[in-house]
mmCIF file with all atom_site columns, C-alpha atoms in Angstrom:
data_model
loop_
_atom_site.group_PDB
_atom_site.id
_atom_site.type_symbol
_atom_site.label_atom_id
_atom_site.label_alt_id
_atom_site.label_comp_id
_atom_site.label_asym_id
_atom_site.label_entity_id
_atom_site.label_seq_id
_atom_site.pdbx_PDB_ins_code
_atom_site.Cartn_x
_atom_site.Cartn_y
_atom_site.Cartn_z
_atom_site.occupancy
_atom_site.B_iso_or_equiv
_atom_site.pdbx_formal_charge
_atom_site.auth_seq_id
_atom_site.auth_comp_id
_atom_site.auth_asym_id
_atom_site.auth_atom_id
_atom_site.pdbx_PDB_model_num
ATOM 1  C CA . MET A 1 1  ? 37.272 -68.517 -14.622 1.00 50.00 ? 136 MET A CA 1
ATOM 2  C CA . ALA A 1 2  ? 34.292 -70.750 -15.192 1.00 48.00 ? 137 ALA A CA 1
ATOM 3  C CA . PRO A 1 3  ? 30.614 -69.742 -13.210 1.00 51.00 ? 138 PRO A CA 1
ATOM 4  C CA . ALA A 1 4  ? 30.333 -73.116 -11.028 1.00 52.00 ? 139 ALA A CA 1
ATOM 5  C CA . GLY A 1 5  ? 28.727 -76.113 -12.446 1.00 57.00 ? 140 GLY A CA 1
ATOM 6  C CA . ASN A 1 6  ? 28.309 -79.553 -13.186 1.00 61.00 ? 141 ASN A CA 1
ATOM 7  C CA . PHE A 1 7  ? 32.047 -81.003 -13.822 1.00 59.00 ? 142 PHE A CA 1
ATOM 8  C CA . ALA A 1 8  ? 31.444 -83.777 -11.516 1.00 66.00 ? 143 ALA A CA 1
ATOM 9  C CA . GLU A 1 9  ? 32.012 -86.305 -14.796 1.00 73.00 ? 144 GLU A CA 1
ATOM 10 C CA . ALA A 1 10 ? 35.085 -84.079 -16.350 1.00 76.00 ? 145 ALA A CA 1
ATOM 11 C CA . LYS A 1 11 ? 38.867 -84.896 -16.241 1.00 92.00 ? 146 LYS A CA 1
ATOM 12 C CA . PHE A 1 12 ? 41.161 -81.993 -14.861 1.00 95.00 ? 147 PHE A CA 1
ATOM 13 C CA . MET A 1 13 ? 44.399 -81.174 -16.103 1.00 97.00 ? 148 MET A CA 1
ATOM 14 C CA . THR A 1 14 ? 47.086 -78.644 -14.106 1.00 97.00 ? 149 THR A CA 1
ATOM 15 C CA . VAL A 1 15 ? 47.973 -75.557 -15.980 1.00 97.00 ? 150 VAL A CA 1
ATOM 16 C CA . ASN A 1 16 ? 51.828 -76.766 -16.779 1.00 98.00 ? 151 ASN A CA 1
ATOM 17 C CA . GLU A 1 17 ? 50.139 -79.968 -18.160 1.00 97.00 ? 152 GLU A CA 1
ATOM 18 C CA . VAL A 1 18 ? 47.881 -77.274 -20.160 1.00 97.00 ? 153 VAL A CA 1
ATOM 19 C CA . ALA A 1 19 ? 50.956 -74.634 -21.244 1.00 97.00 ? 154 ALA A CA 1
ATOM 20 C CA . GLU A 1 20 ? 52.192 -78.325 -22.384 1.00 96.00 ? 155 GLU A CA 1
ATOM 21 C CA . MET A 1 21 ? 49.508 -79.559 -24.322 1.00 94.00 ? 156 MET A CA 1
ATOM 22 C CA . MET A 1 22 ? 49.392 -76.176 -26.121 1.00 93.00 ? 157 MET A CA 1
ATOM 23 C CA . ARG A 1 23 ? 52.772 -75.389 -26.261 1.00 94.00 ? 158 ARG A CA 1
ATOM 24 C CA . VAL A 1 24 ? 52.278 -72.128 -25.210 1.00 95.00 ? 159 VAL A CA 1
ATOM 25 C CA . SER A 1 25 ? 53.340 -70.535 -21.597 1.00 96.00 ? 160 SER A CA 1
ATOM 26 C CA . ARG A 1 26 ? 52.359 -71.021 -18.726 1.00 97.00 ? 161 ARG A CA 1
ATOM 27 C CA . MET A 1 27 ? 51.070 -67.338 -18.296 1.00 97.00 ? 162 MET A CA 1
ATOM 28 C CA . THR A 1 28 ? 49.523 -67.439 -21.467 1.00 96.00 ? 163 THR A CA 1
ATOM 29 C CA . VAL A 1 29 ? 47.064 -70.291 -19.991 1.00 97.00 ? 164 VAL A CA 1
ATOM 30 C CA . TYR A 1 30 ? 46.437 -67.953 -16.628 1.00 97.00 ? 165 TYR A CA 1
ATOM 31 C CA . ARG A 1 31 ? 46.066 -65.355 -19.092 1.00 97.00 ? 166 ARG A CA 1
ATOM 32 C CA . MET A 1 32 ? 43.295 -66.677 -21.044 1.00 96.00 ? 167 MET A CA 1
ATOM 33 C CA . ILE A 1 33 ? 41.566 -68.455 -17.447 1.00 97.00 ? 168 ILE A CA 1
ATOM 34 C CA . HIS A 1 34 ? 41.035 -64.913 -16.033 1.00 96.00 ? 169 HIS A CA 1
ATOM 35 C CA . ALA A 1 35 ? 39.593 -63.545 -19.607 1.00 96.00 ? 170 ALA A CA 1
ATOM 36 C CA . GLY A 1 36 ? 37.409 -65.762 -19.553 1.00 95.00 ? 171 GLY A CA 1
ATOM 37 C CA . GLU A 1 37 ? 38.577 -67.918 -22.498 1.00 93.00 ? 172 GLU A CA 1
ATOM 38 C CA . LEU A 1 38 ? 39.736 -70.803 -20.309 1.00 95.00 ? 173 LEU A CA 1
ATOM 39 C CA . PRO A 1 39 ? 37.056 -72.853 -17.783 1.00 95.00 ? 174 PRO A CA 1
ATOM 40 C CA . ALA A 1 40 ? 39.409 -72.937 -15.304 1.00 96.00 ? 175 ALA A CA 1
ATOM 41 C CA . VAL A 1 41 ? 38.217 -74.351 -11.261 1.00 94.00 ? 176 VAL A CA 1
ATOM 42 C CA . ARG A 1 42 ? 40.087 -73.168 -7.996  1.00 94.00 ? 177 ARG A CA 1
ATOM 43 C CA . PHE A 1 43 ? 41.317 -75.441 -5.880  1.00 90.00 ? 178 PHE A CA 1
ATOM 44 C CA . GLY A 1 44 ? 42.960 -74.406 -2.975  1.00 94.00 ? 179 GLY A CA 1
ATOM 45 C CA . ARG A 1 45 ? 45.517 -71.624 -4.352  1.00 94.00 ? 180 ARG A CA 1
ATOM 46 C CA . SER A 1 46 ? 45.993 -73.862 -7.717  1.00 95.00 ? 181 SER A CA 1
ATOM 47 C CA . TYR A 1 47 ? 43.909 -74.058 -10.822 1.00 97.00 ? 182 TYR A CA 1
ATOM 48 C CA . ARG A 1 48 ? 42.456 -77.173 -12.429 1.00 96.00 ? 183 ARG A CA 1
ATOM 49 C CA . VAL A 1 49 ? 41.198 -76.807 -16.150 1.00 96.00 ? 184 VAL A CA 1
ATOM 50 C CA . PRO A 1 50 ? 38.499 -79.440 -18.220 1.00 95.00 ? 185 PRO A CA 1
ATOM 51 C CA . GLU A 1 51 ? 40.459 -81.338 -19.928 1.00 95.00 ? 186 GLU A CA 1
ATOM 52 C CA . ASN A 1 52 ? 37.709 -81.465 -22.797 1.00 94.00 ? 187 ASN A CA 1
ATOM 53 C CA . ALA A 1 53 ? 37.063 -77.156 -22.715 1.00 93.00 ? 188 ALA A CA 1
ATOM 54 C CA . VAL A 1 54 ? 41.460 -77.240 -24.480 1.00 94.00 ? 189 VAL A CA 1
ATOM 55 C CA . GLN A 1 55 ? 40.221 -80.133 -26.155 1.00 93.00 ? 190 GLN A CA 1
ATOM 56 C CA . GLU A 1 56 ? 37.342 -77.377 -27.616 1.00 92.00 ? 191 GLU A CA 1
ATOM 57 C CA . ILE A 1 57 ? 40.739 -74.905 -28.316 1.00 90.00 ? 192 ILE A CA 1
ATOM 58 C CA . LEU A 1 58 ? 42.737 -76.399 -30.159 1.00 90.00 ? 193 LEU A CA 1
ATOM 59 C CA . SER A 1 59 ? 39.748 -78.704 -32.513 1.00 89.00 ? 194 SER A CA 1
ATOM 60 C CA . ALA A 1 60 ? 38.853 -74.100 -33.138 1.00 87.00 ? 195 ALA A CA 1
ATOM 61 C CA . GLY A 1 61 ? 42.523 -73.732 -34.854 1.00 80.00 ? 196 GLY A CA 1
ATOM 62 C CA . TYR A 1 62 ? 42.461 -70.964 -30.940 1.00 62.00 ? 197 TYR A CA 1
ATOM 63 C CA . THR A 1 63 ? 44.235 -67.413 -32.449 1.00 66.00 ? 198 THR A CA 1
ATOM 64 C CA . GLU A 1 64 ? 45.222 -64.385 -30.712 1.00 67.00 ? 199 GLU A CA 1
ATOM 65 C CA . VAL A 1 65 ? 45.442 -61.304 -32.676 1.00 63.00 ? 200 VAL A CA 1
ATOM 66 C CA . THR A 1 66 ? 46.006 -58.238 -30.516 1.00 67.00 ? 201 THR A CA 1
ATOM 67 C CA . GLY A 1 67 ? 47.121 -55.021 -32.267 1.00 61.00 ? 202 GLY A CA 1
ATOM 68 C CA . THR A 1 68 ? 46.606 -53.145 -34.781 1.00 64.00 ? 203 THR A CA 1
ATOM 69 C CA . ASP A 1 69 ? 49.869 -54.213 -36.949 1.00 63.00 ? 204 ASP A CA 1
ATOM 70 C CA . GLY A 1 70 ? 49.072 -57.818 -36.833 1.00 57.00 ? 205 GLY A CA 1
ATOM 71 C CA . ARG A 1 71 ? 51.954 -58.331 -34.027 1.00 58.00 ? 206 ARG A CA 1
ATOM 72 C CA . ALA A 1 72 ? 50.369 -60.570 -30.864 1.00 56.00 ? 207 ALA A CA 1
#
């Protein structure tokens, strides 16, 4: 989750919208949020992700490889 910051001008996306845009599962988005790889703000029981953060990850060509065999 993102530290408290100035999100006054930010446009927010739901976890579902982020998952669709990134073509990953919702669980992957939640994992990225909890790992601190994707900033998010919690509203009640749901998370909102700043649209610019998603754009930055997509433009950087974000990839994650785990394990020694190269499989995720």
